[in-house]
Coordinates of C-alpha atoms in Angstrom, one line a residue:
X1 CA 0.0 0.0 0.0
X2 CA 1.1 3.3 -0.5
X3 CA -0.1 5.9 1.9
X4 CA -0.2 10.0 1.7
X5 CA -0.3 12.4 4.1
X6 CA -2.1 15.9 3.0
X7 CA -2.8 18.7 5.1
X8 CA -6.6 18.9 4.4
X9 CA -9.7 16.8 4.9
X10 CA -10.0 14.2 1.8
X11 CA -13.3 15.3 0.3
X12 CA -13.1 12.1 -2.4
X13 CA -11.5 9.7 -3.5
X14 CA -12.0 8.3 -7.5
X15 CA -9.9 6.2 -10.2
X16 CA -10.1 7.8 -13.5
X17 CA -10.3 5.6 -17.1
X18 CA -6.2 5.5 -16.8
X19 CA -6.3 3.3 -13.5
X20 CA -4.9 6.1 -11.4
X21 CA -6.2 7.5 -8.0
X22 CA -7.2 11.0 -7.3
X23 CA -7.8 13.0 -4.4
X24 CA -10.6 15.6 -4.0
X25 CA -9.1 17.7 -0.2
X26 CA -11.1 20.4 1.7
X27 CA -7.8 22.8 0.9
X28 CA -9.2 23.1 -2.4
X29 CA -6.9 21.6 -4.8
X30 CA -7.1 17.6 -6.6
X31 CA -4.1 15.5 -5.6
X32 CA -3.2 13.0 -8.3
X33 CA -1.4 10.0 -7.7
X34 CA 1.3 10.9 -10.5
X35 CA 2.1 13.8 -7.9
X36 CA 0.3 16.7 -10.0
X37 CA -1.4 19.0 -7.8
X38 CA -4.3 21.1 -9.3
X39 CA -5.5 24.1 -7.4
X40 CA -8.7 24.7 -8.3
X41 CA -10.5 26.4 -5.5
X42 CA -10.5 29.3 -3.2
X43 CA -12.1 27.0 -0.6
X44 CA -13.2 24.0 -0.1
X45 CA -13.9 21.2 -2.1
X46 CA -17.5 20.1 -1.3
X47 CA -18.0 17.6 -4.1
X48 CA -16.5 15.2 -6.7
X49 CA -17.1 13.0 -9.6
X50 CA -15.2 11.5 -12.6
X51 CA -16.0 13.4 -16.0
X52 CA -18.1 11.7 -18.5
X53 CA -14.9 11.2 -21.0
X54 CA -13.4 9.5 -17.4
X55 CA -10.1 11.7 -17.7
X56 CA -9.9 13.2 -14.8
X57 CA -12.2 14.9 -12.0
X58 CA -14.6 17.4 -12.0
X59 CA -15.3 19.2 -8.4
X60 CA -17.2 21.8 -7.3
X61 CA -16.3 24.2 -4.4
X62 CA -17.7 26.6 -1.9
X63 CA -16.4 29.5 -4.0
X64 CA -19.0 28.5 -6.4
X65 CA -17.3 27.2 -9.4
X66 CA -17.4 24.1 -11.0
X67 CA -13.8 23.0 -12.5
X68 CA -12.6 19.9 -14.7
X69 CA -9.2 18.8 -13.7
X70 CA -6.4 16.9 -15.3
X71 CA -2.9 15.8 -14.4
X72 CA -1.9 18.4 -17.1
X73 CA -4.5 21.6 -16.6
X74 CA -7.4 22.7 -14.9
X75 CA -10.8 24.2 -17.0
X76 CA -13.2 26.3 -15.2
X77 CA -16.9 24.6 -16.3
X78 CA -19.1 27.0 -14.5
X79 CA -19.4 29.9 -12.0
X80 CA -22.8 30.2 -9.3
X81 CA -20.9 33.2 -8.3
X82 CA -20.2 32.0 -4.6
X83 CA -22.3 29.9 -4.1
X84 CA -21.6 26.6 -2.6
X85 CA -21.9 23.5 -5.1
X86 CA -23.3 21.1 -2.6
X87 CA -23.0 18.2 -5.8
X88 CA -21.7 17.3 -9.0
X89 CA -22.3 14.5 -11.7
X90 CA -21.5 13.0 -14.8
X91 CA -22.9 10.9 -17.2
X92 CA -20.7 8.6 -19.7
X93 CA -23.4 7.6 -21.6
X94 CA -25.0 11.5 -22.4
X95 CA -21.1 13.0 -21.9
X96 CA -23.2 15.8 -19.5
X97 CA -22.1 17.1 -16.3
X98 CA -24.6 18.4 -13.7
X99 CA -24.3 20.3 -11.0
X100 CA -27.0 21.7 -7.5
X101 CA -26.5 24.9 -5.8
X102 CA -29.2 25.7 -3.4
X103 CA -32.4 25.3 -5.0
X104 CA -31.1 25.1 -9.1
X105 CA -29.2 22.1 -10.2
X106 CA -27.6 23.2 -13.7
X107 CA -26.9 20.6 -16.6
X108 CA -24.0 21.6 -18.9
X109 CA -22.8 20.0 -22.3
X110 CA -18.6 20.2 -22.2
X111 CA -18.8 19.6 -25.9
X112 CA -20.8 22.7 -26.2
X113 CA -19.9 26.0 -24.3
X114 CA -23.6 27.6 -25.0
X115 CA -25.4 24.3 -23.4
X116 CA -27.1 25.3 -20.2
X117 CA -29.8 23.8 -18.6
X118 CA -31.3 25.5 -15.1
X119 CA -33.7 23.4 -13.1
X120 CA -35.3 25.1 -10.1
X121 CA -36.8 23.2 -7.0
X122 CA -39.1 24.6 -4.1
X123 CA -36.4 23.5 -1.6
X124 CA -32.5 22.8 -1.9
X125 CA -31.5 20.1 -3.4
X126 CA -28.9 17.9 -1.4
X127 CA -27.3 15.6 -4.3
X128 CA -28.4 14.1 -7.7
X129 CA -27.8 11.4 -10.0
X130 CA -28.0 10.8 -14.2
X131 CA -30.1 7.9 -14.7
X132 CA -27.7 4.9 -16.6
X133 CA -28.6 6.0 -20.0
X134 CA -28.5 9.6 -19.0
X135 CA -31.2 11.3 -20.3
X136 CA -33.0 11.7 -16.7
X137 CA -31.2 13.6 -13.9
X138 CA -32.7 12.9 -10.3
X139 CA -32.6 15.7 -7.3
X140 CA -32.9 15.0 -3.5
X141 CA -34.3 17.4 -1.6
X142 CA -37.1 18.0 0.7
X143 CA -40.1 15.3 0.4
X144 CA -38.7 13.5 -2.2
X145 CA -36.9 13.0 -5.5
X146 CA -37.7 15.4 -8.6
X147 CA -36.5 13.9 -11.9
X148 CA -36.2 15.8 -15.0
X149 CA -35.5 15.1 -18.2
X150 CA -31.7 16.5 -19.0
X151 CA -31.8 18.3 -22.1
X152 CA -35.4 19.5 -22.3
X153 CA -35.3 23.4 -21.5
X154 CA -38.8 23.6 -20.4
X155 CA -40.6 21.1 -18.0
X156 CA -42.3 20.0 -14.9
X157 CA -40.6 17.5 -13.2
X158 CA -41.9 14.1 -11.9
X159 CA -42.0 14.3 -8.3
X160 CA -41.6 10.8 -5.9
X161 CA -42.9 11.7 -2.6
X162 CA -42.0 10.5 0.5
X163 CA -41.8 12.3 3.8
X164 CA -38.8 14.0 5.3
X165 CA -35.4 15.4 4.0
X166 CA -33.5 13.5 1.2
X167 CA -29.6 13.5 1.3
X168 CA -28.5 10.9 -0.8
X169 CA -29.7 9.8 -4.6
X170 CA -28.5 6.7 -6.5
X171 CA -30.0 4.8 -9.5
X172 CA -30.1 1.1 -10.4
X173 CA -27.9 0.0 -12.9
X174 CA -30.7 -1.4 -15.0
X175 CA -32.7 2.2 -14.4
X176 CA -35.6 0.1 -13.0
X177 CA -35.3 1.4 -9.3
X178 CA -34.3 4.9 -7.7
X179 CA -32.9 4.7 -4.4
X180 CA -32.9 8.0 -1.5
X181 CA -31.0 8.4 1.7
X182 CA -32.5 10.6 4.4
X183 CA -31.5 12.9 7.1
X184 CA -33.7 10.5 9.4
X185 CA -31.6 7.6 9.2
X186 CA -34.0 6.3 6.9
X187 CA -33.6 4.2 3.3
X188 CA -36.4 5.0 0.9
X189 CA -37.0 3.6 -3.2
X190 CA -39.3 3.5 -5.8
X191 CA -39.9 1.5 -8.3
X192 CA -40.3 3.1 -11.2
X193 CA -42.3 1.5 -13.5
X194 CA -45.2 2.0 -11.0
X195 CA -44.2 4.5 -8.4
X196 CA -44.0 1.8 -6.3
X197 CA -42.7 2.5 -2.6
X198 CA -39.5 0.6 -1.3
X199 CA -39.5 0.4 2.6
X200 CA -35.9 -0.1 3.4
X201 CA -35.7 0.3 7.3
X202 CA -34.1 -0.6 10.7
X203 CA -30.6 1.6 10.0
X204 CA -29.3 3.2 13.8
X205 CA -27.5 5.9 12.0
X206 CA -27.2 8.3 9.0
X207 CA -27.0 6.5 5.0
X208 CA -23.6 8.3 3.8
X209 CA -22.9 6.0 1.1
X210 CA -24.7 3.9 -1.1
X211 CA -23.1 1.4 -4.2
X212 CA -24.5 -1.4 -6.4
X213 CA -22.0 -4.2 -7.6
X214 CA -21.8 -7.0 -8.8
X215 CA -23.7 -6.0 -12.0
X216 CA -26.6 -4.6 -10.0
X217 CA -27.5 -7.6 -8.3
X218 CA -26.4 -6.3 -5.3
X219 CA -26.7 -2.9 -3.2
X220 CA -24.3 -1.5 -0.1
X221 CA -24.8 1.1 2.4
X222 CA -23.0 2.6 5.4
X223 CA -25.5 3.7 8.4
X224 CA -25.0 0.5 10.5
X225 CA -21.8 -1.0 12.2
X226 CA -21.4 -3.6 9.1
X227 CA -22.3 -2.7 5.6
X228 CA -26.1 -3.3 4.7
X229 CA -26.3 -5.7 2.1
X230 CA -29.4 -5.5 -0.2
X231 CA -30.6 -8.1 -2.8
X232 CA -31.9 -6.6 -6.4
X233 CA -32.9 -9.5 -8.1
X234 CA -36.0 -10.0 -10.0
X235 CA -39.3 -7.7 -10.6
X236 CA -39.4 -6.6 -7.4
X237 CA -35.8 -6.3 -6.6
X238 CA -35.5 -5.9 -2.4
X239 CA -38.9 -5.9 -1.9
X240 CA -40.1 -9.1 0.4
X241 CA -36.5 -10.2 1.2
X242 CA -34.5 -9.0 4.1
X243 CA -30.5 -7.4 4.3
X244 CA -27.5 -8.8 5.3
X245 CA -25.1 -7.5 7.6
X246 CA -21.2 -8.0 6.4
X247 CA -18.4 -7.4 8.6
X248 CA -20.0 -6.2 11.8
X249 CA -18.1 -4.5 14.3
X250 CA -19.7 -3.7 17.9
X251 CA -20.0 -0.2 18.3
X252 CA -18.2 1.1 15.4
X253 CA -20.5 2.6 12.4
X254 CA -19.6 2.2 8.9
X255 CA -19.8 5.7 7.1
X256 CA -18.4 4.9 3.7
X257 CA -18.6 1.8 1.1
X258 CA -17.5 1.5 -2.3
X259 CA -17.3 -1.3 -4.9
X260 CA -16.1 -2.5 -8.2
X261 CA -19.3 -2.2 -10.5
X262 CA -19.5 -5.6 -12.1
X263 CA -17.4 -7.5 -10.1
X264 CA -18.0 -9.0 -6.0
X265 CA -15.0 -6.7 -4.8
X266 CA -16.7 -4.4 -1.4
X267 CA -15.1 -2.2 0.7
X268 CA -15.7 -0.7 4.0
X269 CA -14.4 2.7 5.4
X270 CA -15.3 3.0 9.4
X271 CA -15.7 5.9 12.0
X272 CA -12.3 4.8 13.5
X273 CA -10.3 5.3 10.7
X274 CA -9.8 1.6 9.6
X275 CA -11.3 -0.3 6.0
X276 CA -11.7 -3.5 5.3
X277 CA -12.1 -5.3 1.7
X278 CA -14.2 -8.4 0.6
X279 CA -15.1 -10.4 -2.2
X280 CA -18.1 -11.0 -0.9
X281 CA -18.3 -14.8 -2.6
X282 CA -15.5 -16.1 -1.2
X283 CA -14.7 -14.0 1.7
X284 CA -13.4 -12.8 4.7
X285 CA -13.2 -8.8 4.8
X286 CA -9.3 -8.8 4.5
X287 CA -8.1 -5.1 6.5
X288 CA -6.5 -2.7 4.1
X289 CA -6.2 -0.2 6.8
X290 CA -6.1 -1.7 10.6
X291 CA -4.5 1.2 12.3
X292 CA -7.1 3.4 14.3
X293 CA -7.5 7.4 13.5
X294 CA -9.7 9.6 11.9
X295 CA -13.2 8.7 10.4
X296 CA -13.1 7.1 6.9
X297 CA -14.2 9.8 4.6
X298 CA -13.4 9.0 1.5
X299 CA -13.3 5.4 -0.3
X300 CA -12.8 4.2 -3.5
X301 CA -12.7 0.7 -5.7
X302 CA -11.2 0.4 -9.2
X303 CA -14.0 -0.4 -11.7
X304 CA -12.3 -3.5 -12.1
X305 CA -11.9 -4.4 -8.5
X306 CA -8.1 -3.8 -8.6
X307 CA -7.1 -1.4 -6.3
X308 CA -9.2 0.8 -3.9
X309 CA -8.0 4.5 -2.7
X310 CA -9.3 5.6 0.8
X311 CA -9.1 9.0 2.9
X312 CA -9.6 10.7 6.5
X313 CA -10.6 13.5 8.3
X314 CA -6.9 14.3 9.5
X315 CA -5.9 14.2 5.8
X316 CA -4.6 10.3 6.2
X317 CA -4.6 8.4 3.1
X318 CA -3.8 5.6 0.9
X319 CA -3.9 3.6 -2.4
X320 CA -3.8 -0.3 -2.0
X321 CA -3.8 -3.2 -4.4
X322 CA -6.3 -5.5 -3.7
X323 CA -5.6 -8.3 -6.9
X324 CA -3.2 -9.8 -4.0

């Protein structure tokens, strides 16, 4: 393993399409593993994904700009002139980028400089999510998910309902199911060919993170002290079957999980600073990081279940193979 040592939070933690880890810190600048530094904001970085094209990492900060950033340069995408950008997103298969600031979440075209999008919501929106073929974009925020359709300028959105305040978005891989994390410590989904509610209870803390794997026949979340496990099989995916618990630890939570895509590969970042790594059909969680410190903040597995990057609070972090 090879560990780092910055001297800010690690906001994220991604692989881009060359295999490589980056680092998104709350100093405002993108640490690559190559050892380029980009300084991108006055600030904070508040959010992180990879760029459709998956070369390199596009943040958003609380200055209020929205920047694409590359081993070899830096592009400004956008501008909400201070405001904080509370989430970013790409989507491979449109090639747009999206972005929420307060109440508007913005959809921009990087192949065309004049492509804007503004979508405006009663209440702030907390994070979003491009459906798999990415032509829908869904919004969390305040009693429920809004979903829009990307490019269409004009529109009323489709609104799914459900009590409370939403903090967390994610999709299926197959689009059939949209999956919300709540400030209650609460898991909510639909399903969307009928609307139909997913009752996804029994968590004793905040959902931070939620993944599918192994080609969407499988779901993870932190908010318990092992990761949840649920089954998305069939029709009906998780509804009628119960979740599994993997690598439970008395008294520690899990706050962050990431996986390899289509593969079994799971990790496991915990409150106490340590992260573990399964395949979760041959087992056991193997401990990439056993030394106690900082909470886990941000986590990362290669899409091909190679190599996973992880982060702390304190600035603590680390890149480790995980093919041996």
């Amino acid at each position: 393993m090879t560990s780092r040592s910055f001297d800010a939070p690690v906001t994220a933690a991604l692989f881009d399409a060359s295999g490589e880890a980056a680092f998104a810190l709350g100093d405002g600048t993108v640490r690559f593993e190559d050892g380029s530094v980009a300084e991108v904001h006055d600030g904070a970085v508040l959010s992180a994904c990879l760029h459709p094209s998956g070369r390199g990492v596009v943040t958003g900060g609380d200055d209020g700009r929205v920047v694409w950033s590359t081993p070899d340069q830096a592009q400004e995408l956008a501008d909400a002139h201070g405001k904080w950008i509370d989430a970013v997103a790409g989507s491979p298969a449109s090639g747009l980028i999206a972005f929420s600031s307060g109440k508007t979440v913005t959809v921009l075209d990087p192949a065309d400089p004049h492509y804007r999008r503004d979508f405006v919501h009663e209440r702030s929106v907390a994070d979003i999510a491009f459906e798999p073929k990415g032509r829908k974009l869904a919004c969390a925020t305040y009693g429920g998910v809004a979903t829009w359709f990307a490019r269409i300028e004009t529109q009323k959105p489709t609104f799914l309902k459900w009590a409370g305040s939403h903090t967390r978005v994610l999709y299926a891989p197959d689009g059939a199911f949209l999956l919300s994390a709540m400030q209650e410590n609460q898991l909510h989904g639909w399903r969307l060919k009928d609307s139909k509610d997913l009752r996804m209870g029994g968590y004793p803390a905040k959902i931070r993170d939620m993944v599918f794997f192994d080609q969407g026949r499988l779901m993870a979340t932190s908010g318990a002290h092992g990761v949840v496990v649920w089954p998305f099989v069939g029709a009906g995916g998780p509804m009628g079957k119960e979740a599994s618990e993997l690598g439970f630890e008395e008294g520690v939570a899990v706050v962050r999980v990431a996986a390899a895509p289509r593969g079994p590969m799971l990790a496991a970042g915990l409150a106490d600073g340590r992260v573990w790594a399964m395949d979760v059909r041959t087992g056991p969680q193997r401990w990439i990081v056993a030394e106690r410190g900082a909470p886990v903040t941000a986590l990362a597995v290669r899409e091909d279940g190679g190599r996973l990057a992880w982060g702390r609070e304190d600035g603590e972090a680390g890149v480790a193979d995980l093919a041996t």
